[in-house]
């Protein structure tokens, strides 16, 4: 599902409500399934911890057990391609490196619904393609992906349905 709209239309707020970060001021929302979210760059990370320590921190926040994280750690590190930097503090990572780490953790959670906000375009072109390939694989597995983007080309290419938020 693609979500589009002008800045300030409520796209990120909608994702925050779906993820349980925020509650709606009126009405209600029912979510059926486990949610994994990549909404705000750096959310669930601590700048003084290493990349590996942040995998444990973020994975735990997203509902993974320590045992699950240990089991998936190598796959997470391999996916984000940050092997040479995984022991460095996150404060030394570029925005693109943080996005790689966040995306890698989010897709390794056993989720039903994946929420992705604009930050998808922080990384380099080859990693963006790797992420799109992974998202297509997840779609084929029957996972629900809700993608917020200003890129109408991305929305057209990836989404079966799109909603426009206005005011």
Tab-separated table of C-alpha atoms in Angstrom:
chain	number	residue	atom	x	y	z
A	1	UNK	CA	0.000	0.000	0.000
A	2	UNK	CA	1.415	3.353	-0.995
A	3	UNK	CA	0.647	6.465	1.024
A	4	UNK	CA	1.151	9.814	-0.672
A	5	UNK	CA	0.297	13.415	0.158
A	6	UNK	CA	1.812	16.810	0.681
A	7	UNK	CA	4.124	17.548	3.569
A	8	UNK	CA	2.022	17.857	6.703
A	9	UNK	CA	-0.856	15.757	5.376
A	10	UNK	CA	-0.404	13.091	8.057
A	11	UNK	CA	1.547	10.331	6.308
A	12	UNK	CA	4.101	9.798	9.059
A	13	UNK	CA	1.437	10.293	11.708
A	14	UNK	CA	-0.557	7.479	10.114
A	15	UNK	CA	2.472	5.170	10.262
A	16	UNK	CA	3.082	6.176	13.883
A	17	UNK	CA	-0.513	5.270	14.732
A	18	UNK	CA	-0.317	1.926	12.912
A	19	UNK	CA	2.954	1.105	14.699
A	20	UNK	CA	1.518	2.035	18.099
A	21	UNK	CA	3.971	4.892	18.678
A	22	UNK	CA	1.069	7.353	18.747
A	23	UNK	CA	-2.619	6.898	19.497
A	24	UNK	CA	-5.307	8.555	17.394
A	25	UNK	CA	-6.932	11.660	18.872
A	26	UNK	CA	-10.307	10.447	17.579
A	27	UNK	CA	-11.533	7.168	16.168
A	28	UNK	CA	-9.742	3.871	16.421
A	29	UNK	CA	-7.437	1.663	14.440
A	30	UNK	CA	-7.215	-2.110	14.604
A	31	UNK	CA	-4.004	-3.745	13.442
A	32	UNK	CA	-4.028	-7.468	12.822
A	33	UNK	CA	-0.530	-8.872	12.876
A	34	UNK	CA	2.938	-8.029	14.102
A	35	UNK	CA	4.338	-4.721	12.871
A	36	UNK	CA	7.932	-3.867	12.011
A	37	UNK	CA	8.686	-0.239	11.262
A	38	UNK	CA	11.370	1.854	9.645
A	39	UNK	CA	9.854	5.261	10.219
A	40	UNK	CA	12.375	7.748	11.566
A	41	UNK	CA	16.069	7.561	10.845
A	42	UNK	CA	17.831	6.835	14.109
A	43	UNK	CA	14.705	5.792	16.013
A	44	UNK	CA	15.540	2.886	18.280
A	45	UNK	CA	19.271	3.552	18.002
A	46	UNK	CA	21.761	5.061	20.445
A	47	UNK	CA	24.676	7.074	18.995
A	48	UNK	CA	27.239	5.903	21.569
A	49	UNK	CA	26.561	2.191	21.047
A	50	UNK	CA	28.248	0.208	18.275
A	51	UNK	CA	26.366	-0.964	15.208
A	52	UNK	CA	26.115	-4.472	16.664
A	53	UNK	CA	24.906	-3.189	20.038
A	54	UNK	CA	22.309	-1.097	18.191
A	55	UNK	CA	21.103	-4.205	16.345
A	56	UNK	CA	20.330	-5.718	19.741
A	57	UNK	CA	18.718	-2.509	21.002
A	58	UNK	CA	16.591	-1.906	17.901
A	59	UNK	CA	15.713	-5.574	17.480
A	60	UNK	CA	14.479	-5.712	21.069
A	61	UNK	CA	12.390	-2.568	20.565
A	62	UNK	CA	10.859	-4.198	17.469
A	63	UNK	CA	9.881	-7.253	19.528
A	64	UNK	CA	12.725	-9.694	18.874
A	65	UNK	CA	14.178	-11.780	21.684
A	66	UNK	CA	17.923	-11.784	22.357
A	67	UNK	CA	17.988	-15.397	21.160
A	68	UNK	CA	16.307	-14.382	17.861
A	69	UNK	CA	18.739	-11.509	17.378
A	70	UNK	CA	21.742	-13.774	18.011
A	71	UNK	CA	20.355	-16.236	15.467
A	72	UNK	CA	19.781	-13.506	12.845
A	73	UNK	CA	22.789	-11.291	13.631
A	74	UNK	CA	25.013	-12.540	10.815
A	75	UNK	CA	22.178	-12.138	8.267
A	76	UNK	CA	21.459	-8.604	9.476
A	77	UNK	CA	25.121	-7.592	9.231
A	78	UNK	CA	25.488	-9.259	5.827
A	79	UNK	CA	22.381	-7.510	4.473
A	80	UNK	CA	23.425	-4.025	5.588
A	81	UNK	CA	26.979	-4.575	4.296
A	82	UNK	CA	28.539	-2.751	7.238
A	83	UNK	CA	30.895	-5.525	8.364
A	84	UNK	CA	33.904	-3.168	8.558
A	85	UNK	CA	31.978	-0.655	10.695
A	86	UNK	CA	29.808	-2.875	12.908
A	87	UNK	CA	32.061	-2.352	15.953
A	88	UNK	CA	32.210	1.439	15.537
A	89	UNK	CA	29.882	3.768	17.466
A	90	UNK	CA	26.749	4.714	15.558
A	91	UNK	CA	27.661	8.428	15.848
A	92	UNK	CA	30.399	7.719	13.284
A	93	UNK	CA	27.879	6.358	10.741
A	94	UNK	CA	26.549	8.437	7.878
A	95	UNK	CA	22.777	8.789	7.431
A	96	UNK	CA	22.962	6.190	4.652
A	97	UNK	CA	24.791	3.722	6.897
A	98	UNK	CA	22.187	4.217	9.637
A	99	UNK	CA	19.413	3.597	7.108
A	100	UNK	CA	21.125	0.388	5.982
A	101	UNK	CA	21.338	-0.822	9.570
A	102	UNK	CA	17.746	0.141	10.360
A	103	UNK	CA	16.349	-1.494	7.225
A	104	UNK	CA	18.353	-4.668	7.820
A	105	UNK	CA	17.031	-5.005	11.373
A	106	UNK	CA	13.428	-4.184	10.386
A	107	UNK	CA	13.260	-6.819	7.648
A	108	UNK	CA	14.669	-9.522	9.915
A	109	UNK	CA	11.821	-9.170	12.407
A	110	UNK	CA	9.177	-11.880	12.009
A	111	UNK	CA	6.468	-9.410	10.950
A	112	UNK	CA	3.156	-9.379	9.128
A	113	UNK	CA	3.186	-5.650	8.339
A	114	UNK	CA	6.239	-3.557	7.409
A	115	UNK	CA	5.989	0.226	7.620
A	116	UNK	CA	8.515	2.258	5.645
A	117	UNK	CA	8.712	6.055	5.595
A	118	UNK	CA	10.624	8.380	3.271
A	119	UNK	CA	14.030	7.510	4.700
A	120	UNK	CA	14.297	4.708	2.165
A	121	UNK	CA	16.083	7.140	-0.180
A	122	UNK	CA	18.978	7.985	2.101
A	123	UNK	CA	21.175	5.131	0.846
A	124	UNK	CA	23.069	4.701	-2.401
A	125	UNK	CA	21.406	3.451	-5.607
A	126	UNK	CA	22.686	-0.129	-5.366
A	127	UNK	CA	21.451	-0.501	-1.782
A	128	UNK	CA	18.095	1.056	-2.712
A	129	UNK	CA	17.733	-1.615	-5.395
A	130	UNK	CA	18.706	-4.314	-2.903
A	131	UNK	CA	15.972	-3.013	-0.573
A	132	UNK	CA	13.393	-2.979	-3.384
A	133	UNK	CA	14.336	-6.541	-4.320
A	134	UNK	CA	13.902	-7.601	-0.692
A	135	UNK	CA	10.562	-5.796	-0.455
A	136	UNK	CA	9.358	-7.586	-3.598
A	137	UNK	CA	10.447	-10.892	-2.071
A	138	UNK	CA	8.486	-10.043	1.088
A	139	UNK	CA	5.418	-9.191	-1.028
A	140	UNK	CA	5.627	-12.584	-2.719
A	141	UNK	CA	5.668	-14.134	0.769
A	142	UNK	CA	2.358	-12.397	1.498
A	143	UNK	CA	3.691	-9.714	3.822
A	144	UNK	CA	1.899	-6.367	3.938
A	145	UNK	CA	4.098	-3.364	3.221
A	146	UNK	CA	2.918	0.194	3.756
A	147	UNK	CA	5.224	2.608	1.979
A	148	UNK	CA	5.178	6.380	2.397
A	149	UNK	CA	6.985	8.197	-0.373
A	150	UNK	CA	7.049	11.415	-2.347
A	151	UNK	CA	8.357	9.400	-5.288
A	152	UNK	CA	5.367	8.670	-7.488
A	153	UNK	CA	7.582	6.448	-9.668
A	154	UNK	CA	8.417	4.257	-6.665
A	155	UNK	CA	4.767	4.117	-5.623
A	156	UNK	CA	3.673	3.200	-9.169
A	157	UNK	CA	6.379	0.554	-9.499
A	158	UNK	CA	5.935	-1.069	-6.116
A	159	UNK	CA	2.400	-0.569	-4.814
A	160	UNK	CA	-0.819	-2.366	-5.780
A	161	UNK	CA	-2.962	0.258	-4.063
A	162	UNK	CA	-2.310	3.858	-3.052
A	163	UNK	CA	-4.070	6.312	-0.792
A	164	UNK	CA	-3.778	10.080	-0.966
A	165	UNK	CA	-3.907	11.948	2.321
A	166	UNK	CA	-5.196	15.480	2.004
A	167	UNK	CA	-5.254	17.749	5.065
